[in-house]
Amino acid sequence: MVHVEAIDRKGKAVGVTDGHPIVINRGIPGDRVRARVTKRRKGALEGVSLEMLERGPGHVEARCSHHVSCGGCKFQDLSYEVQLEILHGHIAKALRDAAVPFTEVDPVIACVEPWNYRNKMELSFGGIRWVEADEPEGAPRDFALGFHAPGRFDRVLDINECHILFEGGIEIAETARNLAKELQLTAWNPHTHEGCLRHLILRRGVRTHETLVYVVSSVRDDLVDELLERLSASHPEITTLVHGVNSHVADVATSQERRVIKGPGWITEQLRGVEFRISPESFFQTNTLQAERLFEVVLEEAQVADASLVYDLYCGAGSISLLLAADAQRVVGFELSCEAVTDAEANASRNGIKNASFVAGDLAETIGAVNERPDVLVCDPPRAGMHDRVVEKVIELSPQRIVHVSCNVNTAAKELARFAYHGYELVRSRPVDLFPHTPHVECVFTLERRST
Ligand SMILES: C[S@@+](CC[C@H](N)C(=O)[O-])C[C@H]1O[C@@H](n2cnc3c(N)ncnc32)[C@H](O)[C@@H]1O
């Protein structure tokens, strides 16, 4: 029997069995679970949960029937208040583990609407369906549209409900699935590299009610065209429909050839009064309403003045850059994706913003050519964190203030430790919950230069 005491940063349950620490796949603090030990390494035990014996006090019913197999919303059976406490604990622990000097972490800013908050979802078509535990014998296994089963690159869970996706999104997926089956279109098999349909990406402008659907297949043929036409006809709410062809082996939702079937090929969204254009593949925060809260915190922390030169590293389609431009003298955004930079430039001009410019390319390369010292530097790296060369260059540029926005506290804590070693003080840590029911949390860390 395992007595669960905590949830780690990967969402796994940490507990004790017969006086030994153990990590199991599921469970929340206070649960007592019957589990089977699957690994024993140097006294560390790992196991899988078999049966719930007693529920902890924060336990609630999960809304989604796929909750156990999907693994996307690992915190779904945990009350929202307890989720926020756990996320707060993860940030404080990550800072302590990386030996970052800090005084406190602010309470996590809760999401006002913690359901149906995602404005984007990437679904995969799969030629090998993941069979859920409670399914009847003989259920068909050669077609699925949904999410990869946890740890399985080759198995796709067929999804017919998702409570974090924007309302109406699952119905579009349902139509795409039915049409694909009716037209006998095959789904991609990552072992044989055969099959036609690969990805279905859904995006919604929450403020504008515009909807983008992006279908990626391995080839272009008449049946795919028919699916696109009928999908568009069945869902007049789709304001733009894009088709991409990806014949490469790597299973990523991107394409080498793209064509617009309906609408302009992008949607627009509004954040704090600024209008943004979002293309099928460019990054945009996935929780629009909570992103506004996040950016409000970033603006408060950046304290940009009229004369400030501001750098926005990893700027995506320019959301932070364009909001900061209202108060700064000049903002320069840096971003890997050319498509996102094209969007950022278009976003600047559609909002009449003239003091923001953008540099496209890998920051590990582009930052090398920069010599002008910024007053404020904002960085919002991807989950993998910042390249060493970028961290070194930021230290060399020595801005007075660094506002580090992070969706991965583990990589952020290591970067903060390096900034702290080089004379920066972590003055505030302000977490914002952008991803309710998951173990992920966004945090805005503010660093001030204390010495040169
Ligand atoms: C977490 S997003 C932040 C986007 C933006 N700040 C926003 O809020 O919309 C990270 C961005 O970093 C970009 N990126 C990833 N690796 C990069 C690299 N090596 N150099 C420059 N940008 C990179 C991604 O394309 C993505 O747009």
Coordinates of C-alpha atoms and ligand atoms in Angstrom, one line a residue:
M1 CA 0.0 0.0 0.0
V2 CA 1.3 3.5 -0.9
H3 CA 0.5 6.5 1.1
V4 CA 0.7 9.5 -1.4
E5 CA 2.4 12.6 0.1
A6 CA 3.0 14.9 -2.9
I7 CA 2.9 15.3 -6.6
D8 CA 6.2 15.9 -8.4
R9 CA 6.8 18.4 -11.2
K10 CA 6.1 15.7 -13.9
G11 CA 2.7 15.1 -12.3
K12 CA 3.7 11.7 -10.7
A13 CA 2.6 10.8 -7.2
V14 CA 5.4 10.6 -4.6
G15 CA 4.7 8.5 -1.5
V16 CA 5.8 5.9 1.0
T17 CA 5.4 2.2 1.1
D18 CA 6.7 0.1 4.0
G19 CA 8.9 3.0 5.0
H20 CA 10.5 3.4 1.5
P21 CA 10.0 6.3 -0.8
I22 CA 8.2 5.4 -4.0
V23 CA 7.0 7.2 -7.2
I24 CA 3.8 5.9 -8.8
N25 CA 2.0 7.0 -12.0
R26 CA -1.2 8.3 -10.3
G27 CA -2.5 9.6 -7.0
I28 CA -2.9 12.8 -5.1
P29 CA -1.7 13.8 -1.6
G30 CA -3.6 11.9 1.1
D31 CA -4.6 9.0 -1.2
R32 CA -3.9 5.4 -0.1
V33 CA -3.4 3.3 -3.1
R34 CA -2.6 -0.4 -3.8
A35 CA 0.3 -0.4 -6.2
R36 CA 2.7 -2.8 -7.9
V37 CA 6.4 -2.1 -7.8
T38 CA 7.8 -2.0 -11.3
K39 CA 11.4 -0.8 -10.8
R40 CA 13.9 -0.9 -8.0
R41 CA 17.0 1.1 -8.5
K42 CA 19.5 1.9 -5.7
G43 CA 16.7 1.9 -3.1
A44 CA 14.4 4.1 -5.2
L45 CA 11.1 2.4 -6.0
E46 CA 8.8 3.1 -8.9
G47 CA 5.4 1.6 -9.4
V48 CA 1.9 1.7 -10.9
S49 CA -1.3 2.3 -9.1
L50 CA -3.7 -0.7 -9.2
E51 CA -6.6 0.3 -6.9
M52 CA -7.7 3.3 -4.9
L53 CA -8.2 2.3 -1.2
E54 CA -8.9 5.7 0.3
R55 CA -9.2 9.2 -1.2
G56 CA -7.2 12.2 0.0
P57 CA -9.1 15.4 1.0
G58 CA -8.5 17.3 -2.2
H59 CA -9.8 14.5 -4.4
V60 CA -12.7 15.4 -6.8
E61 CA -14.4 13.5 -9.7
A62 CA -12.6 14.0 -13.0
R63 CA -14.9 15.4 -15.7
C64 CA -13.3 13.6 -18.6
S65 CA -13.8 9.9 -19.4
H66 CA -10.3 9.8 -21.1
H67 CA -8.7 11.3 -18.0
V68 CA -6.7 8.2 -17.0
S69 CA -5.6 7.1 -20.5
C70 CA -4.9 10.6 -21.8
G71 CA -2.6 12.0 -19.2
G72 CA -2.9 15.5 -20.5
C73 CA -4.8 16.8 -17.5
K74 CA -3.0 14.9 -14.7
F75 CA -4.5 17.2 -12.0
Q76 CA -8.2 16.8 -13.2
D77 CA -9.2 14.8 -10.1
L78 CA -7.6 17.4 -7.7
S79 CA -9.6 20.4 -6.4
Y80 CA -8.5 23.6 -8.1
E81 CA -7.3 25.2 -4.8
V82 CA -5.0 22.2 -4.1
Q83 CA -3.7 22.4 -7.7
L84 CA -2.6 26.0 -7.1
E85 CA -0.9 25.1 -3.8
I86 CA 1.0 22.2 -5.5
L87 CA 2.1 24.5 -8.4
H88 CA 3.3 27.1 -5.9
G89 CA 5.3 24.4 -4.0
H90 CA 6.9 23.2 -7.3
I91 CA 8.2 26.7 -8.1
A92 CA 9.7 27.2 -4.6
K93 CA 11.3 23.8 -4.7
A94 CA 12.8 24.4 -8.2
L95 CA 14.4 27.6 -6.9
R96 CA 15.7 26.0 -3.8
D97 CA 17.1 22.9 -5.7
A98 CA 18.9 25.3 -8.1
A99 CA 20.2 27.3 -5.1
V100 CA 18.7 30.6 -6.3
P101 CA 18.5 33.1 -3.5
F102 CA 14.9 34.3 -3.1
T103 CA 12.6 35.4 -0.3
E104 CA 9.2 34.3 -1.4
V105 CA 7.0 33.2 -4.3
D106 CA 3.7 35.1 -4.7
P107 CA 0.5 33.1 -4.6
V108 CA -0.4 31.6 -8.0
I109 CA -2.8 33.8 -10.0
A110 CA -5.8 31.5 -10.6
C111 CA -7.5 31.1 -13.9
V112 CA -11.0 32.6 -13.8
E113 CA -12.4 30.0 -16.2
P114 CA -10.4 26.8 -15.7
W115 CA -12.4 24.8 -18.3
N116 CA -12.5 25.1 -22.1
Y117 CA -9.7 27.6 -21.9
R118 CA -7.4 26.3 -24.7
N119 CA -7.6 28.3 -27.9
K120 CA -5.5 25.8 -29.8
M121 CA -5.3 22.0 -29.9
E122 CA -3.1 19.8 -32.1
L123 CA -4.7 16.4 -32.7
S124 CA -3.1 13.5 -34.4
F125 CA -4.5 11.0 -36.8
G126 CA -3.1 7.6 -35.9
G127 CA -3.1 4.3 -37.8
I128 CA -2.7 2.4 -34.5
R129 CA -5.4 3.2 -32.0
W130 CA -4.7 3.1 -28.3
V131 CA -7.3 0.8 -26.8
E132 CA -8.6 2.1 -23.4
A133 CA -9.0 -0.3 -20.5
D134 CA -12.8 -0.3 -20.5
E135 CA -13.3 -0.9 -24.2
P136 CA -15.1 -4.0 -25.5
E137 CA -13.1 -6.8 -27.2
G138 CA -12.8 -6.4 -31.0
A139 CA -13.0 -2.6 -31.1
P140 CA -11.4 -1.4 -34.4
R141 CA -7.8 -0.5 -33.9
D142 CA -6.6 1.0 -37.2
F143 CA -7.9 4.6 -37.0
A144 CA -7.9 7.2 -34.3
L145 CA -8.0 11.0 -34.0
G146 CA -6.8 12.4 -30.7
F147 CA -3.7 12.6 -28.6
H148 CA -0.7 10.3 -28.4
A149 CA -1.1 7.9 -25.4
P150 CA 1.5 8.9 -22.7
G151 CA 5.0 7.7 -23.6
R152 CA 3.7 6.1 -26.9
F153 CA 4.8 7.9 -30.1
D154 CA 2.9 5.3 -32.2
R155 CA -0.4 4.9 -30.4
V156 CA -3.2 7.5 -30.6
L157 CA -6.1 7.7 -28.2
D158 CA -9.4 8.4 -30.0
I159 CA -10.8 11.5 -28.3
N160 CA -14.5 12.3 -28.2
E161 CA -14.4 14.8 -25.3
C162 CA -11.9 17.3 -24.1
H163 CA -12.9 19.8 -21.4
I164 CA -10.0 22.2 -21.8
L165 CA -10.4 22.7 -25.5
F166 CA -12.5 25.7 -26.7
E167 CA -16.2 25.0 -26.9
G168 CA -17.2 23.7 -30.3
G169 CA -13.7 22.3 -31.1
I170 CA -14.5 18.7 -30.3
E171 CA -17.4 18.8 -32.7
I172 CA -15.1 19.9 -35.6
A173 CA -12.8 17.0 -34.7
E174 CA -15.8 14.6 -34.6
T175 CA -16.9 15.7 -38.2
A176 CA -13.3 15.3 -39.5
R177 CA -13.2 11.8 -38.0
N178 CA -16.5 10.7 -39.5
L179 CA -15.7 12.1 -42.9
A180 CA -12.3 10.4 -42.9
K181 CA -13.9 7.1 -42.1
E182 CA -16.7 7.6 -44.7
L183 CA -14.2 8.5 -47.4
Q184 CA -12.0 5.6 -46.3
L185 CA -9.0 7.8 -45.8
T186 CA -6.2 6.1 -43.9
A187 CA -4.4 7.6 -40.9
W188 CA -0.6 7.9 -40.6
N189 CA 1.3 4.9 -39.2
P190 CA 4.7 6.0 -37.7
H191 CA 6.2 2.5 -38.1
T192 CA 5.5 1.9 -41.8
H193 CA 5.4 5.6 -42.7
E194 CA 2.2 5.0 -44.7
G195 CA -1.2 6.5 -44.3
C196 CA -2.8 9.7 -45.5
L197 CA -4.1 11.9 -42.7
R198 CA -1.6 13.2 -40.1
H199 CA -2.7 16.2 -38.0
L200 CA -5.8 18.4 -37.3
I201 CA -5.0 21.7 -35.7
L202 CA -7.8 23.8 -34.3
R203 CA -7.4 27.5 -33.3
R204 CA -9.9 29.9 -32.0
G205 CA -9.8 33.7 -31.6
V206 CA -11.5 33.9 -28.2
R207 CA -12.2 37.6 -28.5
T208 CA -13.0 37.6 -32.2
H209 CA -14.8 34.2 -32.5
E210 CA -12.7 33.4 -35.6
T211 CA -11.8 29.7 -36.1
L212 CA -8.8 28.3 -38.0
V213 CA -8.6 24.6 -39.0
Y214 CA -5.4 23.3 -40.4
V215 CA -5.3 19.7 -41.8
V216 CA -2.0 18.1 -42.5
S217 CA -1.8 15.0 -44.7
S218 CA 1.1 13.1 -46.3
V219 CA -0.2 13.6 -49.8
R220 CA -2.7 15.7 -51.7
D221 CA -5.5 13.8 -53.4
D222 CA -9.1 14.2 -54.4
L223 CA -10.4 12.4 -51.3
V224 CA -8.5 14.9 -49.0
D225 CA -10.0 17.7 -51.1
E226 CA -13.5 16.3 -50.6
L227 CA -12.9 16.0 -46.8
L228 CA -11.8 19.6 -46.7
E229 CA -14.7 20.8 -48.7
R230 CA -17.3 18.9 -46.6
L231 CA -15.7 19.8 -43.3
S232 CA -15.9 23.5 -44.3
A233 CA -19.5 23.1 -45.4
S234 CA -20.5 21.4 -42.1
H235 CA -19.0 24.0 -39.9
P236 CA -19.7 27.6 -41.1
E237 CA -18.0 28.8 -37.9
I238 CA -14.6 27.9 -39.6
T239 CA -13.4 31.2 -40.8
T240 CA -10.3 29.9 -42.4
L241 CA -9.2 26.4 -43.5
V242 CA -5.7 25.5 -44.5
H243 CA -4.3 22.3 -45.9
G244 CA -0.6 21.3 -45.5
V245 CA 1.3 18.4 -47.0
N246 CA 4.0 16.8 -44.9
S247 CA 5.7 13.8 -46.6
H248 CA 8.6 13.7 -44.1
V249 CA 9.0 10.9 -41.6
A250 CA 9.2 13.2 -38.5
D251 CA 5.8 13.2 -36.8
V252 CA 5.4 17.0 -36.3
A253 CA 2.4 19.2 -37.2
T254 CA 4.2 21.1 -39.9
S255 CA 4.1 21.0 -43.7
Q256 CA 6.4 21.7 -46.7
E257 CA 3.5 22.8 -49.0
R258 CA 0.5 24.7 -47.8
R259 CA -2.6 26.1 -49.5
V260 CA -5.5 28.1 -48.2
I261 CA -8.9 26.5 -48.9
K262 CA -11.1 29.1 -47.2
G263 CA -10.6 32.6 -45.7
P264 CA -7.3 34.5 -45.4
G265 CA -5.2 31.7 -44.0
W266 CA -5.0 33.1 -40.5
I267 CA -7.2 34.3 -37.7
T268 CA -7.0 37.4 -35.5
E269 CA -7.1 37.7 -31.7
Q270 CA -7.1 40.6 -29.4
L271 CA -5.1 41.0 -26.2
R272 CA -5.4 44.1 -24.1
G273 CA -6.7 46.1 -27.1
V274 CA -3.9 45.0 -29.5
E275 CA -5.0 42.9 -32.5
F276 CA -2.9 39.9 -33.4
R277 CA -2.8 37.8 -36.6
I278 CA -2.2 34.1 -35.9
S279 CA -1.0 31.8 -38.7
P280 CA -1.4 28.0 -38.6
E281 CA 2.0 27.3 -37.3
S282 CA 3.0 30.4 -35.3
F283 CA 3.2 30.4 -31.5
F284 CA 0.5 32.2 -29.6
Q285 CA -0.3 31.8 -25.9
T286 CA -2.9 29.0 -25.7
N287 CA -5.1 30.6 -23.0
T288 CA -6.2 34.0 -24.3
L289 CA -7.9 35.4 -21.2
Q290 CA -5.2 34.2 -18.8
A291 CA -2.5 35.4 -21.2
E292 CA -3.9 38.9 -20.6
R293 CA -3.3 38.5 -16.9
L294 CA 0.2 37.2 -17.6
F295 CA 1.1 40.1 -19.8
E296 CA -0.3 42.5 -17.3
V297 CA 2.2 41.1 -14.8
V298 CA 5.0 41.3 -17.4
L299 CA 4.2 45.0 -18.0
E300 CA 4.1 45.8 -14.3
E301 CA 7.4 44.1 -13.8
A302 CA 9.1 45.5 -16.8
Q303 CA 8.5 49.1 -15.6
V304 CA 9.3 50.4 -19.1
A305 CA 9.9 54.1 -19.3
D306 CA 9.7 56.5 -22.3
A307 CA 13.4 56.3 -23.0
S308 CA 13.8 52.6 -22.6
L309 CA 15.3 50.3 -25.2
V310 CA 13.7 46.9 -24.6
Y311 CA 14.6 43.4 -26.0
D312 CA 12.0 40.7 -26.1
L313 CA 13.7 37.4 -26.6
Y314 CA 11.7 34.4 -28.0
C315 CA 9.0 36.9 -29.0
G316 CA 6.7 34.6 -31.1
A317 CA 4.2 36.7 -33.0
G318 CA 5.2 39.7 -31.0
S319 CA 2.6 39.8 -28.2
I320 CA 4.8 41.0 -25.4
S321 CA 6.9 43.3 -27.8
L322 CA 3.8 45.1 -29.1
L323 CA 2.3 45.6 -25.6
L324 CA 5.6 47.0 -24.3
A325 CA 6.0 49.3 -27.3
A326 CA 3.2 51.5 -26.0
D327 CA 5.5 52.6 -23.1
A328 CA 9.0 52.1 -24.5
Q329 CA 11.1 54.2 -26.9
R330 CA 12.0 51.1 -28.9
V331 CA 11.5 47.4 -28.7
V332 CA 13.4 44.7 -30.6
G333 CA 11.9 41.2 -30.7
F334 CA 13.9 38.0 -31.5
E335 CA 12.3 34.9 -32.8
L336 CA 13.3 31.7 -34.5
S337 CA 10.2 31.2 -36.7
C338 CA 10.1 33.3 -39.9
E339 CA 6.4 32.8 -40.0
A340 CA 6.0 34.2 -36.5
V341 CA 8.2 37.2 -37.4
T342 CA 6.1 37.9 -40.5
D343 CA 3.1 37.8 -38.2
A344 CA 4.8 40.1 -35.7
E345 CA 5.6 42.6 -38.4
A346 CA 2.1 42.5 -39.7
N347 CA 0.8 42.8 -36.2
A348 CA 2.9 45.9 -35.6
S349 CA 1.7 47.6 -38.8
R350 CA -2.0 46.6 -38.3
N351 CA -1.9 48.3 -34.9
G352 CA 0.1 51.3 -36.2
I353 CA 3.1 50.5 -33.9
K354 CA 6.2 52.0 -35.4
N355 CA 8.8 51.5 -32.6
A356 CA 9.0 47.7 -32.7
S357 CA 11.2 45.7 -35.0
F358 CA 11.9 42.0 -35.2
V359 CA 14.9 39.8 -35.9
A360 CA 14.3 36.3 -37.3
G361 CA 16.6 33.3 -36.6
D362 CA 18.0 31.1 -33.9
L363 CA 18.9 33.4 -30.9
A364 CA 22.0 31.3 -30.3
E365 CA 23.2 32.9 -33.6
T366 CA 21.4 36.2 -33.9
I367 CA 22.1 37.5 -30.3
G368 CA 25.9 37.4 -31.1
A369 CA 25.6 40.4 -33.4
V370 CA 23.8 42.6 -30.8
N371 CA 25.9 45.3 -29.1
E372 CA 23.5 47.9 -27.9
R373 CA 22.7 47.5 -24.2
P374 CA 18.9 47.3 -23.4
D375 CA 17.5 48.9 -20.3
V376 CA 15.0 46.0 -19.9
L377 CA 15.3 42.5 -21.3
V378 CA 12.2 40.2 -21.4
C379 CA 12.7 36.6 -22.2
D380 CA 10.1 33.9 -22.7
P381 CA 12.0 30.8 -23.8
P382 CA 10.4 27.5 -24.9
R383 CA 10.2 24.6 -22.4
A384 CA 13.8 23.5 -23.3
G385 CA 15.1 26.8 -21.9
M386 CA 17.7 29.2 -23.2
H387 CA 20.8 28.2 -25.1
D388 CA 24.1 28.7 -23.1
R389 CA 25.3 31.3 -25.6
V390 CA 22.1 33.3 -25.1
V391 CA 22.4 33.3 -21.3
E392 CA 26.1 34.4 -21.6
K393 CA 25.2 37.2 -24.0
V394 CA 22.4 38.5 -21.8
I395 CA 24.9 38.6 -18.9
E396 CA 27.4 40.5 -21.1
L397 CA 24.7 43.0 -22.3
S398 CA 23.9 43.5 -18.6
P399 CA 20.4 45.1 -18.8
Q400 CA 19.3 46.8 -15.5
R401 CA 16.2 44.5 -15.3
I402 CA 15.5 41.1 -16.7
V403 CA 11.9 39.8 -16.8
H404 CA 12.1 36.1 -17.2
V405 CA 8.8 34.5 -18.3
S406 CA 8.9 30.8 -18.0
C407 CA 6.6 27.8 -18.6
N408 CA 9.2 25.4 -17.2
V409 CA 10.5 26.2 -13.7
N410 CA 13.2 23.6 -13.9
T411 CA 15.1 25.2 -16.8
A412 CA 14.2 28.7 -15.6
A413 CA 15.7 28.0 -12.1
K414 CA 19.0 27.0 -13.7
E415 CA 19.1 30.2 -15.8
L416 CA 18.1 32.3 -12.8
A417 CA 21.0 30.7 -10.7
R418 CA 23.4 31.8 -13.4
F419 CA 22.0 35.4 -13.5
A420 CA 22.2 35.5 -9.7
Y421 CA 25.8 34.4 -9.8
H422 CA 26.6 37.3 -12.1
G423 CA 25.2 40.0 -9.9
Y424 CA 21.4 39.8 -10.4
E425 CA 18.9 39.6 -7.6
L426 CA 15.7 37.8 -8.0
V427 CA 13.3 40.3 -6.5
R428 CA 9.9 38.8 -7.4
S429 CA 8.4 35.5 -8.6
R430 CA 4.8 35.8 -9.8
P431 CA 3.2 32.6 -11.0
V432 CA 0.1 32.6 -13.3
D433 CA -1.9 29.5 -13.9
L434 CA -2.3 29.3 -17.7
F435 CA -2.8 25.6 -17.9
P436 CA -5.4 24.4 -15.2
H437 CA -5.5 20.7 -14.5
T438 CA -2.0 20.1 -15.7
P439 CA 1.3 20.1 -13.7
H440 CA 2.5 23.1 -15.9
V441 CA 2.7 26.6 -14.6
E442 CA 3.9 29.9 -16.0
C443 CA 6.0 32.2 -13.8
V444 CA 7.3 35.8 -14.2
F445 CA 10.6 36.2 -12.4
T446 CA 12.0 39.7 -12.1
L447 CA 15.8 40.2 -11.7
E448 CA 17.5 43.5 -10.9
R449 CA 21.2 44.1 -11.6
R450 CA 23.0 44.9 -8.3
S451 CA 26.5 44.9 -9.5
T452 CA 28.3 45.2 -12.9
Ligands
LIG1 C1 7.0 30.3 -25.1 S1 7.0 30.9 -26.7 C2 6.9 32.7 -26.3 C3 6.2 33.5 -27.4 C4 5.8 34.9 -27.0 N1 6.6 35.5 -26.0 C5 4.3 35.0 -26.6 O1 4.0 35.1 -25.5 O2 3.5 34.9 -27.5 C6 8.7 30.7 -27.2 C7 9.0 31.1 -28.6 O3 10.4 30.9 -28.7 C8 10.7 30.6 -30.1 N2 12.0 29.9 -30.1 C9 12.2 28.6 -29.8 N3 13.5 28.3 -30.0 C10 14.1 29.5 -30.4 C11 15.4 29.8 -30.7 N4 16.4 29.0 -30.6 N5 15.7 31.1 -31.1 C12 14.7 32.0 -31.1 N6 13.4 31.7 -30.8 C13 13.1 30.5 -30.5 C14 9.4 29.7 -30.5 O4 9.3 29.7 -31.9 C15 8.3 30.4 -29.7 O5 7.7 31.4 -30.5

